[in-house]
Coordinates of C-alpha atoms and ligand atoms in Angstrom, one line a residue:
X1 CA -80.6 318.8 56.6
X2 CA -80.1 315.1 57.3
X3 CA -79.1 315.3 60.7
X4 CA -82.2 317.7 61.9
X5 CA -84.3 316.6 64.1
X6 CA -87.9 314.8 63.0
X7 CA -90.5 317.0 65.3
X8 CA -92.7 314.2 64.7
X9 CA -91.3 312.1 66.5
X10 CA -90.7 314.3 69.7
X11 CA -93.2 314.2 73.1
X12 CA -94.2 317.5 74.7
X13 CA -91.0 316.4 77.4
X14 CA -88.2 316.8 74.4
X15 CA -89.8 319.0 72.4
X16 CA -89.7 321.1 75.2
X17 CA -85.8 320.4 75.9
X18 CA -85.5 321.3 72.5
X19 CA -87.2 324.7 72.2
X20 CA -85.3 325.5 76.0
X21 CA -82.0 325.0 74.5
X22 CA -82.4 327.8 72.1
X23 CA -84.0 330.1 75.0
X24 CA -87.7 329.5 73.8
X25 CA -89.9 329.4 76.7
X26 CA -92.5 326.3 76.8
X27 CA -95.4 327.8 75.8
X28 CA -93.8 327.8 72.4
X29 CA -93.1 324.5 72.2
X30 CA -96.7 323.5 72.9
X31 CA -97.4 326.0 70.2
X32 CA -95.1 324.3 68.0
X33 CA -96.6 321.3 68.8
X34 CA -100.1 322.3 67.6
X35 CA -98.7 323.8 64.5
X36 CA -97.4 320.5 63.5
X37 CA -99.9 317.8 64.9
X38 CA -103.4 319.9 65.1
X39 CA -102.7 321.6 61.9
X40 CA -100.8 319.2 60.7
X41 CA -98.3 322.3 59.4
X42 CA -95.2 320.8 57.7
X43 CA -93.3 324.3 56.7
X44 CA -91.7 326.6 59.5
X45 CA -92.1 329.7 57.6
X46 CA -95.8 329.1 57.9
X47 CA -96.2 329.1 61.7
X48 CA -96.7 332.7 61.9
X49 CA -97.3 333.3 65.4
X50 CA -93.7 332.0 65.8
X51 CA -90.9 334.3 66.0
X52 CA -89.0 335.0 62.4
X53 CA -85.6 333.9 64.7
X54 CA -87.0 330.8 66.2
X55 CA -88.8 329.7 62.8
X56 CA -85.1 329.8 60.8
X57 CA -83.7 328.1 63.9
X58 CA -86.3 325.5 63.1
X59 CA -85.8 325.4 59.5
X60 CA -81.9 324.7 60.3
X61 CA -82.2 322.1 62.2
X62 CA -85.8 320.5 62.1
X63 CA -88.2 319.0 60.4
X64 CA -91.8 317.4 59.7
X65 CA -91.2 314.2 57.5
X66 CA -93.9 311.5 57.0
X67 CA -92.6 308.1 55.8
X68 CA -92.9 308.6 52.0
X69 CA -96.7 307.2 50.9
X70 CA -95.4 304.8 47.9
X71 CA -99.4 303.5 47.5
X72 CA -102.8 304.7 48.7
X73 CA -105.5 302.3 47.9
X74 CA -109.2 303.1 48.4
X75 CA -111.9 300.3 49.1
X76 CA -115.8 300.4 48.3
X77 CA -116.3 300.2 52.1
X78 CA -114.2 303.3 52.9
X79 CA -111.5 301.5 54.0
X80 CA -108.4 303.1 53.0
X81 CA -104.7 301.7 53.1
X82 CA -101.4 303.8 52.4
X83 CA -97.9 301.7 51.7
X84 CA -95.2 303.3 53.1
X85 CA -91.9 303.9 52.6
X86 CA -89.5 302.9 55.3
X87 CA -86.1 302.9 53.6
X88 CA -83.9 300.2 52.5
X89 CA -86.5 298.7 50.2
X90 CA -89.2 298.2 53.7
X91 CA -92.4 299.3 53.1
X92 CA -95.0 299.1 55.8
X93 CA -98.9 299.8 56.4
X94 CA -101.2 301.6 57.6
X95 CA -105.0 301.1 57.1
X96 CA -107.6 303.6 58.0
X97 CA -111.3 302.3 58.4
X98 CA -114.5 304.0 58.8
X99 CA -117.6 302.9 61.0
X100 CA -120.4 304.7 61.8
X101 CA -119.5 305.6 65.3
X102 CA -115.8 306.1 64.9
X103 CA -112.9 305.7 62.6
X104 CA -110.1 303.5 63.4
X105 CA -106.3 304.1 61.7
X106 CA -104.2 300.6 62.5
X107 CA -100.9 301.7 62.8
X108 CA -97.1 299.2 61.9
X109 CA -94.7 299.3 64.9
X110 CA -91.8 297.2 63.0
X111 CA -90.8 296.6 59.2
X112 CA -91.5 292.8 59.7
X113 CA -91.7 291.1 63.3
X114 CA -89.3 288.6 65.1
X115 CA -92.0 287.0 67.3
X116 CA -92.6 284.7 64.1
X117 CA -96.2 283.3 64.7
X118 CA -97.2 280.3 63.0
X119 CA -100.5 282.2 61.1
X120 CA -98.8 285.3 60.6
X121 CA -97.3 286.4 57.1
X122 CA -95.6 289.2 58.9
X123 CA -93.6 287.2 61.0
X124 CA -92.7 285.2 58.2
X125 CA -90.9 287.8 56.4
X126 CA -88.7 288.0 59.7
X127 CA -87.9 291.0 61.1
X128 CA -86.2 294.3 59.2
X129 CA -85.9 296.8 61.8
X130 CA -88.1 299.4 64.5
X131 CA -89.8 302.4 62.8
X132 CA -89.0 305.4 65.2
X133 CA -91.6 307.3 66.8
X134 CA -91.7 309.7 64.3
X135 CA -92.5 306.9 61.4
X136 CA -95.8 305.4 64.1
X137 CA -96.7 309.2 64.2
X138 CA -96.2 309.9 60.9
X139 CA -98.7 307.0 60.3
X140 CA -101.1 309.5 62.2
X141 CA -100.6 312.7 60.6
X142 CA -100.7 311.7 56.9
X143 CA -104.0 309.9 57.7
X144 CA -105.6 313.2 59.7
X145 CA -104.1 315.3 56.4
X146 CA -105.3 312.7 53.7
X147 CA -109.0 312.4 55.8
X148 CA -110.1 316.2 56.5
X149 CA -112.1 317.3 59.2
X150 CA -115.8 315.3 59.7
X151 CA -118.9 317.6 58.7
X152 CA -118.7 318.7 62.2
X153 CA -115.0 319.9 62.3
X154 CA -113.7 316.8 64.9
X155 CA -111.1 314.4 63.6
X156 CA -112.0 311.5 61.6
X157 CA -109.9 309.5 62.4
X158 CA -111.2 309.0 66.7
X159 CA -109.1 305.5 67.6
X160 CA -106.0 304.3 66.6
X161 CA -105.3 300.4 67.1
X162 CA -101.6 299.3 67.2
X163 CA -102.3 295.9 65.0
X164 CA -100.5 296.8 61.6
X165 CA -97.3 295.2 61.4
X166 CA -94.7 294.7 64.2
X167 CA -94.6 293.5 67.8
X168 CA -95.3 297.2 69.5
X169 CA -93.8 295.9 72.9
X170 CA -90.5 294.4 71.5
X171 CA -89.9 298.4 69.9
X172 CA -90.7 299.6 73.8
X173 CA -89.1 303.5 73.4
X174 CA -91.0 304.3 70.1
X175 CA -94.6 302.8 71.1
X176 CA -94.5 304.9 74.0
X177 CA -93.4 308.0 72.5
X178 CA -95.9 307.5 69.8
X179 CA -98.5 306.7 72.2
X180 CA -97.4 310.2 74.3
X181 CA -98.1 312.0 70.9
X182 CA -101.1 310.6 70.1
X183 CA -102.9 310.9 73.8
X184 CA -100.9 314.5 73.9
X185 CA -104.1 317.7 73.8
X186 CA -101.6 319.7 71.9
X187 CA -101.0 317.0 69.6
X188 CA -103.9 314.4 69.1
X189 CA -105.7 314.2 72.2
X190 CA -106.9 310.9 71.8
X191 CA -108.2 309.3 75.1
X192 CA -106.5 306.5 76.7
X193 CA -109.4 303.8 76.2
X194 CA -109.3 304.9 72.3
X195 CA -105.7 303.7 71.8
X196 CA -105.3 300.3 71.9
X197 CA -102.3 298.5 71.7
X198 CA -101.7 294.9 70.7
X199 CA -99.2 292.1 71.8
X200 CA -98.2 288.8 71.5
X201 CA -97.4 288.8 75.1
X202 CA -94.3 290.7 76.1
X203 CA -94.7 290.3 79.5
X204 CA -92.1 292.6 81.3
X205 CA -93.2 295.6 78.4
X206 CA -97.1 294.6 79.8
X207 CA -96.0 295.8 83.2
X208 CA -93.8 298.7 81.7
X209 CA -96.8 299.8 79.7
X210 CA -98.8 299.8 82.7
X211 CA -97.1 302.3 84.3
X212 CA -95.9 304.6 81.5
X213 CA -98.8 304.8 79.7
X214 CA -102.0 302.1 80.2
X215 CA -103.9 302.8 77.3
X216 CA -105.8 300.0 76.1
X217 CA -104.8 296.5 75.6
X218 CA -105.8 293.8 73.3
X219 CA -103.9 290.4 73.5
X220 CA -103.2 287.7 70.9
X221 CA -103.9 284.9 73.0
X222 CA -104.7 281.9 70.1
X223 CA -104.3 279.3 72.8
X224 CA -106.2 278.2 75.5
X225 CA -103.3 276.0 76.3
X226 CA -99.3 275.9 76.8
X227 CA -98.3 273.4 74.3
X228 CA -100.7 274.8 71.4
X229 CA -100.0 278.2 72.3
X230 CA -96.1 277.3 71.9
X231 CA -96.8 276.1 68.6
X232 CA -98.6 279.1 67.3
X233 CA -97.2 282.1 69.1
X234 CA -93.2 281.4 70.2
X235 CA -93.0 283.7 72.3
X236 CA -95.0 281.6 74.5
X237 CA -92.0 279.6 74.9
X238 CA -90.4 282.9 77.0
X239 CA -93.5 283.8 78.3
X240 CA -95.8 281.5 79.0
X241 CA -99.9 281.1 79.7
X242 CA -99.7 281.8 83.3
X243 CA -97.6 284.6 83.4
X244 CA -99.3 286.8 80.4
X245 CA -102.4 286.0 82.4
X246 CA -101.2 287.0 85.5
X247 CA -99.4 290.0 83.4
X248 CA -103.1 291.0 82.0
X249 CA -104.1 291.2 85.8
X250 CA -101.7 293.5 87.0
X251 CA -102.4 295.0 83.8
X252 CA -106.0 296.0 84.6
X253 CA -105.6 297.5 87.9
X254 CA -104.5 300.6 85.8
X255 CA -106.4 299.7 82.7
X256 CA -108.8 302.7 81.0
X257 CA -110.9 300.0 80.4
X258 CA -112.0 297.3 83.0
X259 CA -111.6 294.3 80.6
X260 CA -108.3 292.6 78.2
X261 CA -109.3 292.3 74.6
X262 CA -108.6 288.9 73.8
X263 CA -107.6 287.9 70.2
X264 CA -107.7 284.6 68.5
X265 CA -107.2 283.7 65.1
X266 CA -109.6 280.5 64.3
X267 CA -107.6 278.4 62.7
X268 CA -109.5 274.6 61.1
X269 CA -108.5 272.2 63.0
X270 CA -106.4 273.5 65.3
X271 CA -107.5 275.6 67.7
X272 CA -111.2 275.9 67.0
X273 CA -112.7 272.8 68.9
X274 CA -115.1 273.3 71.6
X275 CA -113.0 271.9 73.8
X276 CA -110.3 275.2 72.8
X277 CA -114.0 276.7 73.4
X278 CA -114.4 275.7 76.8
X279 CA -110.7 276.2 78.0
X280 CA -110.5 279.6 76.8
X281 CA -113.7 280.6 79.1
X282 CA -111.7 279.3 81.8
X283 CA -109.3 281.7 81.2
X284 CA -111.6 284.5 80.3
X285 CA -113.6 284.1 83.2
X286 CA -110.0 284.5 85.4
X287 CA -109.3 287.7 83.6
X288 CA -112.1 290.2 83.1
X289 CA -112.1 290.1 79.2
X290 CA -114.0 290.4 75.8
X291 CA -113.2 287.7 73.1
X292 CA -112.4 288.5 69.5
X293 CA -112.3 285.9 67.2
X294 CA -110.6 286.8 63.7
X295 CA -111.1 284.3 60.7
X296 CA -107.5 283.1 59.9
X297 CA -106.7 285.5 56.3
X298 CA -104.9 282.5 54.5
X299 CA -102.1 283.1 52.6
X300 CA -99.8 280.8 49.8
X301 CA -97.6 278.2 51.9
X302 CA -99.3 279.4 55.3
X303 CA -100.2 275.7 55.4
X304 CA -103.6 276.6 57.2
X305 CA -107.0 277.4 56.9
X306 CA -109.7 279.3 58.3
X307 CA -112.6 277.7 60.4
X308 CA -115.7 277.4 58.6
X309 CA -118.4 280.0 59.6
X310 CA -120.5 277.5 61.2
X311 CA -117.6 276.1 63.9
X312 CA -116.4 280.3 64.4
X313 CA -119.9 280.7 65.2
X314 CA -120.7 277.5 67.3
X315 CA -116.8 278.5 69.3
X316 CA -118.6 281.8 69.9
X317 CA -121.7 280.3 71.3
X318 CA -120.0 278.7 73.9
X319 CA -118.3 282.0 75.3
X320 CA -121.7 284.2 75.0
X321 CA -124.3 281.4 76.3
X322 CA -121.0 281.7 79.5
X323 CA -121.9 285.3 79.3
X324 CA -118.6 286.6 77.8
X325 CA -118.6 289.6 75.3
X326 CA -117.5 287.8 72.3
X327 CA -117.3 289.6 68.8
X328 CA -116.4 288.0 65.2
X329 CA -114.1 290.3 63.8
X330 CA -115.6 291.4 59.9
X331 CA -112.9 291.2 56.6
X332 CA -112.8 294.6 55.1
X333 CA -111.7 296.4 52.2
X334 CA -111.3 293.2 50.5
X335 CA -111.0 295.0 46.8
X336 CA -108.5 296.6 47.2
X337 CA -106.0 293.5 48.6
X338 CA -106.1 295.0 52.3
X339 CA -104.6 292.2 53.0
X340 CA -101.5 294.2 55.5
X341 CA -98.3 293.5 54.2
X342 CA -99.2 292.2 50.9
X343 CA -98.4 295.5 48.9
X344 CA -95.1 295.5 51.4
X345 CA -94.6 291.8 49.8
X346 CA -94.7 293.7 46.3
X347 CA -92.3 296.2 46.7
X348 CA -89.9 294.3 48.3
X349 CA -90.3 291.7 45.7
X350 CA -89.5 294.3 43.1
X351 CA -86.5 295.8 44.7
X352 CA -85.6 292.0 45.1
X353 CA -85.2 292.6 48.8
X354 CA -87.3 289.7 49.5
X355 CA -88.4 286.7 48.0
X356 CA -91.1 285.5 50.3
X357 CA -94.9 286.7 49.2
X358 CA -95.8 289.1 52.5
X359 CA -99.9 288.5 52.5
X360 CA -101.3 289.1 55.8
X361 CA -104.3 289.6 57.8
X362 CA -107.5 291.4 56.2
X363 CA -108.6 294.8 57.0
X364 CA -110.7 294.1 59.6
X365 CA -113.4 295.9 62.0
X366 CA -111.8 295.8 65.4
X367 CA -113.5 295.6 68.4
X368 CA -112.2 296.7 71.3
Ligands
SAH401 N1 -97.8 291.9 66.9 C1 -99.0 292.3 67.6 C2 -99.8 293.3 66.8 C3 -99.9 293.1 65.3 S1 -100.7 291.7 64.7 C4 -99.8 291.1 67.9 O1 -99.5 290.0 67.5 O2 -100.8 291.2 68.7 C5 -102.4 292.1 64.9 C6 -103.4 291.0 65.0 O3 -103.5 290.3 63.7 C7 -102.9 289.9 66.0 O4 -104.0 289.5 66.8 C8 -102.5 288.8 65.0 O5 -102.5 287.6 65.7 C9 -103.4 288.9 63.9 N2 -103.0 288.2 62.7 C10 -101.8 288.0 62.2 N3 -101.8 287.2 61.1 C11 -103.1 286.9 60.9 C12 -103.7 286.2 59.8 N4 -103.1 285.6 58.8 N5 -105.1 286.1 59.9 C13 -105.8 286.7 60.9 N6 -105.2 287.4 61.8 C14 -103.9 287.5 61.8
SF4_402 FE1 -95.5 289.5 65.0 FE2 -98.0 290.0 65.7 FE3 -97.4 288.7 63.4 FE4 -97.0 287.5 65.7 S1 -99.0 288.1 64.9 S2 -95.6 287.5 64.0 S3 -96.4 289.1 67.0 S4 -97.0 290.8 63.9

């Protein structure tokens, strides 16, 4: 069993070469696929429209695995948060949360993140290693099988944002066999402008992304500036301002949606003047964009604070009076520590795999 093959993990391309190479034709393998993704069918020997012969094949050398759910924590606000199990004492998360118009699962690319931002508790772990495709997906299909169906039958679970833990564009070949999954009508069929994905600014992957697969993009920007930006995000060192920028361009001539989502974390002190104010509208009124600004979600020895409500709101004034779309991006599921990564930080605490508390960001509404 341990060296079948996770059907999770496979886009309609190789599930296809898979079925072919035991003479299935590939109407069978987009059968298989709905089995598995629509019905969220884990068990061969249900799939009864399947042939007996093609069912054991599968059950010889396939299977449906879901990262092991070590934690699932519910909030007052709906918001719901599973901790999973990625082996070798790595947990990651993934956090589901309701709105009234849609419901958003944020999905973890990476056990821990190399890219090592300044505000991030994620990057300070370092990094552990890429989850597959199968462990993004999986993300997906245990939240569709813990949710239901809405009253009205459709998913509940209608965007999926690629902000849990992990730099999506330095784990290239998972993301975008996840993201073929997810956007796949036999699978998911989520749209493109309803899957966004997030990144510190990997420019070459921005341009690969573009033309594999542009669903939408949200970037961490942080900076209005080279030298703060180098400070906060390090990959800005490889990458800098002018290139992402000119990356985010490129980026939207293929774009579902006709605008970058910016990110930036206000941070007291440091990037939240209105001076940062005033720089950043430079930049957004370069690249057609909306701004989201995300309170800082301190944690112990992060060494920084969040901007008072008052300067996040007089930073925001500045882009809107400009006539930018500019959106303050709301803590949720605050009782049940949805914090990302800080259950992660437990676990790994306990199998003494780590040392370093793992607090991250809040669950959050997101905007895009
Ligand atoms: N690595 C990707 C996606 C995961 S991080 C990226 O950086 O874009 C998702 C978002 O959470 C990013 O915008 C990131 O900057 C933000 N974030 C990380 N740590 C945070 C913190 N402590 N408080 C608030 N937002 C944080
Ligand atoms: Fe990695 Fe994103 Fe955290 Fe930066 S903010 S360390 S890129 S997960």
């Amino acid at each position: 069993m341990s060296e079948s093959v996770n059907l999770l993990g496979l886009d309609a391309p190789a599930l296809a070469g898979l079925c072919a190479g035991w003479g299935e034709k590939p109407f069978r393998a987009r059968q298989l696929m709905r089995w598995v993704h629509q019905r969220g069918e884990a068990e061969f020997p249900a799939m009864t429209d399947l042939a007996r012969s093609f069912r054991e094949r599968l059950g010889s050398h396939a299977r449906v695995q879901a990262p092991e759910v070590l934690r699932d924590h519910r909030s007052a606000d709906g918001t719901r948060k599973w901790l999973l199990d990625v082996g070798a004492g790595n947990a990651v998360e993934a956090v589901f949360i309701p709105e009234a118009q849609r419901g958003t699962l944020c999905v973890s690319t990476q056990a821990g993140c190399a890219v090592n931002c300044l505000f991030c508790a994620t990057g300070k772990q370092g990094f552990s290693r890429n989850l597959d495709a199968a462990e993004i997906v999986g993300q997906l299909w245990l939240a569709n099988k813990a949710l239901g169906a809405a009253p009205g039958g459709e998913r509940v679970v209608s965007n999926v944002v690629f902000m849990g833990m992990g730099e999506p564009l330095q784990n290239y070949a998972a993301t975008l066999a996840a993201l073929r999954i997810m956007l796949d009508d036999n699978a998911y069929g989520l749209s493109r402008r309803r899957v966004t994905v997030s990144t510190s600014g990997v420019v070459p992957m921005i341009d690969r992304l573009r033309d594999d697969c542009p669903v939408a993009l949200a970037v961490s920007l942080h900076a209005p500036d080279d030298a703060l930006r180098d400070e906060l995000v390090p990959l800005n060192r490889k990458y800098p301002l002018a290139e992402l920028l000119a990356a985010c361009e490129r980026y939207l001539a293929r774009a579902p949606r006709d605008f970058i989502t910016f990110e930036y974390v206000m941070l007291d002190g440091v990037n939240d003047s209105d001076a940062h104010a005033r720089a950043l509208l430079a930049i957004a009124r370069r690249v057609p964009s909306k701004i989201n600004l995300i309170p800082f979600n301190p944690f112990p020895h992060a060494g920084l604070r969040r901007s008072p409500d008052e300067r996040v709101r007089r930073f925001g004034s500045v882009l809107l009076e400009a006539g930018i779309v500019t959106t303050v991006r709301r803590t949720r599921g605050d009782d049940i520590d949805a914090a990302c990564g800080q259950l992660a930080g437990e676990v790994r605490d306990r199998t003494r795999l780590a040392e370093r508390d793992a607090r991250r960001i809040p669950l959050v509404e997101v905007r895009t």
